[in-house]
Structure formats: structure tokens, C-alpha cells
Short mmCIF file of C-alpha atoms and ligand atoms in Angstrom, two decimals:
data_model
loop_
_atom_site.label_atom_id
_atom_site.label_comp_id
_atom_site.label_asym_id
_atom_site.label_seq_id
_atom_site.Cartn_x
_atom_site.Cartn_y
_atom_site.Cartn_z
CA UNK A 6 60.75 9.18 -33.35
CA UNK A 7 58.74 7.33 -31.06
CA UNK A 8 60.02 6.33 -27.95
CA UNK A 9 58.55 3.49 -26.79
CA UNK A 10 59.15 1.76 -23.29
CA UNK A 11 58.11 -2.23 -23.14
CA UNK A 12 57.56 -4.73 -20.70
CA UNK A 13 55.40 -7.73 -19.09
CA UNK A 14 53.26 -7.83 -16.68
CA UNK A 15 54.41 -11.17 -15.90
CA UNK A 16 58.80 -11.58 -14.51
CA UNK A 17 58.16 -15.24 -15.04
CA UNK A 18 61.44 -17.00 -16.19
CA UNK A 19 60.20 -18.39 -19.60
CA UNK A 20 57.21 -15.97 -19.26
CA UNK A 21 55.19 -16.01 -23.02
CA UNK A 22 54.21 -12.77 -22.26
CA UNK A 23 57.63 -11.08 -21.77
CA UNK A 24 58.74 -12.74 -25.11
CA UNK A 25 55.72 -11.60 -26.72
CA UNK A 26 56.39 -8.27 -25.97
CA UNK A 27 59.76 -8.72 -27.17
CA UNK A 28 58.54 -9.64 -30.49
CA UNK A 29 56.48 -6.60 -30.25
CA UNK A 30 59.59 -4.27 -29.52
CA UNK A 31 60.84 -5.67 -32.23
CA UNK A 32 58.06 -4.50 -34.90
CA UNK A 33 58.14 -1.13 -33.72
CA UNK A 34 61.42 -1.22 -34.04
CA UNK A 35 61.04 -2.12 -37.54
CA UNK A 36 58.39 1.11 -38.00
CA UNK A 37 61.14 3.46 -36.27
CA UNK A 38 60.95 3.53 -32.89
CA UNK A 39 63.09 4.20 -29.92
CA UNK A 40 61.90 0.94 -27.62
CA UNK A 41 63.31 0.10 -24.24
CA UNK A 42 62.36 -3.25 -23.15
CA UNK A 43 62.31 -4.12 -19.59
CA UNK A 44 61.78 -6.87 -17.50
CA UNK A 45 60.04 -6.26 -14.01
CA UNK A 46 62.14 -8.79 -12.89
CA UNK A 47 64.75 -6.15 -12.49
CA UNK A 48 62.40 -3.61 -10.48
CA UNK A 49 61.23 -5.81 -7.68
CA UNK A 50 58.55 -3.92 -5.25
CA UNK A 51 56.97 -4.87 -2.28
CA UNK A 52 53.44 -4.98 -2.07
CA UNK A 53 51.92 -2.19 -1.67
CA UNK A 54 51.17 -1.49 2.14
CA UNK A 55 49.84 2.43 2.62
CA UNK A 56 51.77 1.97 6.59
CA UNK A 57 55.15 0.98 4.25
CA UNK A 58 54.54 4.02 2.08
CA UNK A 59 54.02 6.30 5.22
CA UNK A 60 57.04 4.73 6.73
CA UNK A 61 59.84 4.20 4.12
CA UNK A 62 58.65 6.57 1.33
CA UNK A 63 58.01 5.42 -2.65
CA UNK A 64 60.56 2.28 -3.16
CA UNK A 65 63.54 2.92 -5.32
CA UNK A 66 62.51 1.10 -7.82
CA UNK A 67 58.84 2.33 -8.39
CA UNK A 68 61.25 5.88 -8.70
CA UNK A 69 63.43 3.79 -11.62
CA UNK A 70 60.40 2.93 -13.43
CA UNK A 71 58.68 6.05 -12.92
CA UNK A 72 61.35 7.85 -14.46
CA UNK A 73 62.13 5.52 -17.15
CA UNK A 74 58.03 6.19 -17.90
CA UNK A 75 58.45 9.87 -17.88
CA UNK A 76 61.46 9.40 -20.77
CA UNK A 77 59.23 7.59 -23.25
CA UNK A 78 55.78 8.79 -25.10
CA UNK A 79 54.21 5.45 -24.81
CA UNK A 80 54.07 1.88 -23.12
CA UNK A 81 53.80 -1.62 -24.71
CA UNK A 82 52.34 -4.08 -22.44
CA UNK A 83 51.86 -7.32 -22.40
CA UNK A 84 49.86 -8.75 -19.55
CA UNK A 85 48.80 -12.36 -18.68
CA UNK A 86 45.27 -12.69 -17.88
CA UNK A 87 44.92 -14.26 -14.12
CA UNK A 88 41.14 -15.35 -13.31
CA UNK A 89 39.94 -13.10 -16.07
CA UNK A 90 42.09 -9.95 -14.60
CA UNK A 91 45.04 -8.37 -14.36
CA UNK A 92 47.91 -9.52 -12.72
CA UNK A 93 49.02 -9.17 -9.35
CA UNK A 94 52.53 -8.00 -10.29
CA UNK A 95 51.52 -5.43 -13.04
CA UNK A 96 48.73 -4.11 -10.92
CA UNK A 97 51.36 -3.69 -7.84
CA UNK A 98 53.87 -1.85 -10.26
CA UNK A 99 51.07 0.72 -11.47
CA UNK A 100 50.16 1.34 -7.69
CA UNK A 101 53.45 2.13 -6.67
CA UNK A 102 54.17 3.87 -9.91
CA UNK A 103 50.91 6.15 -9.58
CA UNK A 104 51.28 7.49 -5.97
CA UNK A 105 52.75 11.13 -5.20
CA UNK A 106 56.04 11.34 -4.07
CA UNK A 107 57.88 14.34 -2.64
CA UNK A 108 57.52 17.19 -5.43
CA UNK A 109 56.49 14.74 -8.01
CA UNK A 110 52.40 14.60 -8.00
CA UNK A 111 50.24 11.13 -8.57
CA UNK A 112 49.56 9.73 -11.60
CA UNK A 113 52.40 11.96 -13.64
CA UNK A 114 53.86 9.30 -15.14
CA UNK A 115 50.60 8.22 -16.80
CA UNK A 116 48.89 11.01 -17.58
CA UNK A 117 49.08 11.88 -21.87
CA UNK A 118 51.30 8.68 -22.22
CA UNK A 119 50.01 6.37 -24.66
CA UNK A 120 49.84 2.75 -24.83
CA UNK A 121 48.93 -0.70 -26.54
CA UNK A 122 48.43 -3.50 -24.81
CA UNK A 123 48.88 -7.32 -25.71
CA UNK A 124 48.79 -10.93 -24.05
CA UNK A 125 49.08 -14.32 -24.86
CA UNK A 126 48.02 -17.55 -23.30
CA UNK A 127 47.19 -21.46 -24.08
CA UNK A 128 43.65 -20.72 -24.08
CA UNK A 129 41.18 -19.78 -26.65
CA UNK A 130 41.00 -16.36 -26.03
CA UNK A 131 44.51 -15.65 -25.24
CA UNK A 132 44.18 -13.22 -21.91
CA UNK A 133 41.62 -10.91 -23.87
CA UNK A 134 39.30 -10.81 -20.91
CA UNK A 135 42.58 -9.86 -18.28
CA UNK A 136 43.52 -6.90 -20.72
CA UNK A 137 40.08 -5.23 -20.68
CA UNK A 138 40.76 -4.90 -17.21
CA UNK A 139 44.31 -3.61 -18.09
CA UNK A 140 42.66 -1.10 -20.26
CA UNK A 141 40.05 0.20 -17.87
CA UNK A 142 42.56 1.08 -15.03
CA UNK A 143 45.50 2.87 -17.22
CA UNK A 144 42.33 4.65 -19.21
CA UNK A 145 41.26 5.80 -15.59
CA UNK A 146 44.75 7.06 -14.47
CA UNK A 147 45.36 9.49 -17.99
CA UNK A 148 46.72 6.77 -20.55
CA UNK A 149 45.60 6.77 -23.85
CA UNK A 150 44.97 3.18 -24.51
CA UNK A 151 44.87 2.60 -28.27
CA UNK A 152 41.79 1.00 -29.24
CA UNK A 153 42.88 -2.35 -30.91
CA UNK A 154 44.72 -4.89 -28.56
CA UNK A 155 45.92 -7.85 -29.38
CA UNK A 156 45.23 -11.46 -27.56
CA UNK A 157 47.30 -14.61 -29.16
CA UNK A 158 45.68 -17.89 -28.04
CA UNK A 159 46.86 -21.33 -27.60
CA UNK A 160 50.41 -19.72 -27.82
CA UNK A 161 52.46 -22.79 -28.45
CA UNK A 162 50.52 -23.61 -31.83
CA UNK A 163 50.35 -19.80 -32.52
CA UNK A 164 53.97 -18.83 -33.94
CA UNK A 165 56.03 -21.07 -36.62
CA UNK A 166 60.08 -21.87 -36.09
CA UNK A 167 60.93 -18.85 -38.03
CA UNK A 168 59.71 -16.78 -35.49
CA UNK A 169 56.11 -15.82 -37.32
CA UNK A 170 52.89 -15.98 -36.60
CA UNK A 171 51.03 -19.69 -38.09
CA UNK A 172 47.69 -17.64 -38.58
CA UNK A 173 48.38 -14.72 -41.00
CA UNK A 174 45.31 -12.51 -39.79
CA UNK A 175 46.39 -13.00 -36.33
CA UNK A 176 49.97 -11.90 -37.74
CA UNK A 177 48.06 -9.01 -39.29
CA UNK A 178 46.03 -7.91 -36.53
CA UNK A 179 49.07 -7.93 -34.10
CA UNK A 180 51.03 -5.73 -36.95
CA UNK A 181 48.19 -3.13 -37.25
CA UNK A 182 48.19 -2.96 -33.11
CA UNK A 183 51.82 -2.50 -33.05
CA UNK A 184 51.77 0.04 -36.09
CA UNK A 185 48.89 2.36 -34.16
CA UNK A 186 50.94 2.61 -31.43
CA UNK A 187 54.08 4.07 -32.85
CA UNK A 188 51.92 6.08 -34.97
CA UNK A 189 49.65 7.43 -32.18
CA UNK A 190 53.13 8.43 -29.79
CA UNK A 191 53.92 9.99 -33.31
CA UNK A 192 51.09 12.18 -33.74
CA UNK A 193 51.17 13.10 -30.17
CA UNK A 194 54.71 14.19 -29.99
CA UNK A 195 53.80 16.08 -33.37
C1 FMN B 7 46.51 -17.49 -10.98
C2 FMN B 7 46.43 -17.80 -12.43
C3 FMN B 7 45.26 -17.57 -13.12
C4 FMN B 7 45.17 -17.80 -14.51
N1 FMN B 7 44.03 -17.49 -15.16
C5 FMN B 7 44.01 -17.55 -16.52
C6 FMN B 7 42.87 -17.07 -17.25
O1 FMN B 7 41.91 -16.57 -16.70
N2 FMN B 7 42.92 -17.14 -18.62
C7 FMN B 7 44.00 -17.68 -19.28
O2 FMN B 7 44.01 -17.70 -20.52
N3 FMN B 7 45.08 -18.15 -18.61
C8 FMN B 7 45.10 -18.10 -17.25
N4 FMN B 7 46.20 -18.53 -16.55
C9 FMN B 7 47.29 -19.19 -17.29
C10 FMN B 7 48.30 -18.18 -17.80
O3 FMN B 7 47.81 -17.66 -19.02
C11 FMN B 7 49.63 -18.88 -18.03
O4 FMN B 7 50.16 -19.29 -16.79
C12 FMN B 7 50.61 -18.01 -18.77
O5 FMN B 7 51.71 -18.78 -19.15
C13 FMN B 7 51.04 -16.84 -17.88
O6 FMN B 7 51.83 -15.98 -18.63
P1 FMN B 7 53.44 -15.96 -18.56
O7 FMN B 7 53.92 -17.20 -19.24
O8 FMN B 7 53.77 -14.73 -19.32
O9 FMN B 7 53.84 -15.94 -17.12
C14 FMN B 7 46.29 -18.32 -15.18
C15 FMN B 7 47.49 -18.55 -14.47
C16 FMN B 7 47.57 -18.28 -13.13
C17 FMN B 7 48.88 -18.49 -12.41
#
């Protein structure tokens, strides 16, 4: 079974993203898989600061999520797009994440996982610009970033009150994103 650990690259309270990968949790879910979903909210880090690291050491909870990493096969993220990028936040947490600490080297917690990555924003294009960005840097530190990725625009026309998605390709293209991934950790762990 795949286990699949999910979370937003945006701690925003109401953040679209973090209930968009929610709703993602919960497909995979549906397909069999193990999903932890997170909220960086609950891992705050300081920026990253190489004197603080030389000083005080890895924080605590870069350690937490490192770990928590290390205990799944793959990563479902969903990251607003800022100015065409990635987030500040989710680009601090994969810095910390990455670095070596004590016996543990750099970049283990990366390295062989897998991941899919999604966004959503009022826009046209939905963040599909910031996760190409996501993409590059996890592809660049070991991750296997599946290669369809999902952007929902214009977010509050995008799902209907029952919870699904008003465009049924969109719906379908999200699905097939979600299903790759599972399958993917699946082969993998196989
Ligand atoms: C600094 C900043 C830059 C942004 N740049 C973009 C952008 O390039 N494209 C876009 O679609 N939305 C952009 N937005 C709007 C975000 O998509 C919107 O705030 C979204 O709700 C953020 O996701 P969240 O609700 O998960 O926090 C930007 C927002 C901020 C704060």
C-alpha cells in the first residue's frame, strides 16, 4: 500500500491550497493509500540563516518533517504560485528539510521519494507556472516528480456544493494525477 504523506505549501487559515490537497488525500485514499495529511502550520521554521544552522543545529521541526518524509514513499503537494514561483514557506521547509544533520546526510529524505504536485488559484492558469518551479527543485534534490500535475483555476467557480469538480475534464485530469501517484509509490515499493 502506498503511503502517501500530504501537505500545502501554503499554512494560510482558509488556504485553497491546503484544502485542495485535502481533496487530493482523499482520492488516494479512495485508490488505497496510506495518506498523512499535514499542515505546515504545525511545523513552524525559521528562516533559514546558514549562522542559525551553525549555531543551534537543524530545528526540531525540520527533524519532525524529515522523519515523517522518510516513513512515506511519496509526497502530495500542493503549492500556491507567488510571482510565478514557489512559495516562500514551501521553499524554506525543503531547505531546512534537505541539509545534513548529525549522522543523517543531505537530501535523504528526498532522494527515490516520489511525488505529484498540484495548486489552485483565482487565476486562469491556476499556479501552473509556480509548480514548474516546484518541479525543477524536488527533481534536482532526487524526487521523482510524476509527469502530469494538476493546476485548478479560478478556484471559486471550479468545484460544485457537492464537493466536485464543475468542469468534468478538469475532474478527470486531477483523478489521473492523483491515480499516477499512488500507482508510481506502488511500483516503486514493488
Ligand atoms: C506574493 C503573492 C504573489 C502571488 N502571485 C500569484 C501568481 O503569480 N499567480 C496566481 O495565480 N496567484 C498569485 N497569487 C494569489 C494566490 O494564488 C492566492 O493568494 C491564493 O489564495 C494563495 O493560496 P492559498 O489560499 O492556498 O494561501 C499571489 C499571492 C501572493 C500573496
Amino acid at each position: 500500500m502506498a503511503r502517501i504523506l500530504a501537505f500545502s505549501g501554503s499554512a494560510r487559515k482558509g488556504s485553497i491550497n491546503q484544502r485542495l490537497v485535502k481533496f487530493g488525500a482523499g482520492k488516494a485514499e479512495l485508490l488505497g493509500a496510506e495518506v498523512t495529511l499535514i499542515n505546515l502550520n504545525d511545523l513552524p521554521m525559521p528562516l533559514y540563516h546558514g549562522d542559525l544552522e551553525a549555531g543551534e543545529g537543524v530545528p526540531e521541526n525540520a527533524r519532525r518533517l524529515r522523519t515523517l518524509m522518510l516513513e512515506h514513499d511519496g509526497m502530495l503537494i500542493a503549492c500556491p504560485e507567488y510571482n510565478s514561483s514557489i512559495t516562500p514557506l514551501l521553499k524554506n521547509t525543503i531547505d531546512w528539510c534537505s541539509r545534513p544533520d548529525g549522522d543523517t546526510p543531505g537530501g535523504v529524505a528526498f532522494r527515490g521519494k516520489v511525488a505529484a504536485l498540484i495548486a489552485t488559484s483565482e487565476g486562469a492558469l491556476g499556479g501552473l507556472r509556480g509548480l514548474d518551479h516546484v518541479r525543477e527543485i524536488l527533481a534536482n534534490i532526487g524526487v521523482h516528480v510524476v509527469p502530469m500535475q494538476a493546476a485548478v483555476g479560478m478556484h471559486s467557480k471550479a468545484f460544485t456544493a457537492d464537493g466536485g469538480f464543475t468542469d468534468e475534464r478538469t475532474g478527470m485530469f486531477f483523478d489521473a494525477v492523483i491515480e499516477l501517484l499512488v500507482r508510481t509509490c506502488d511500483s516503486l515499493r514493488g
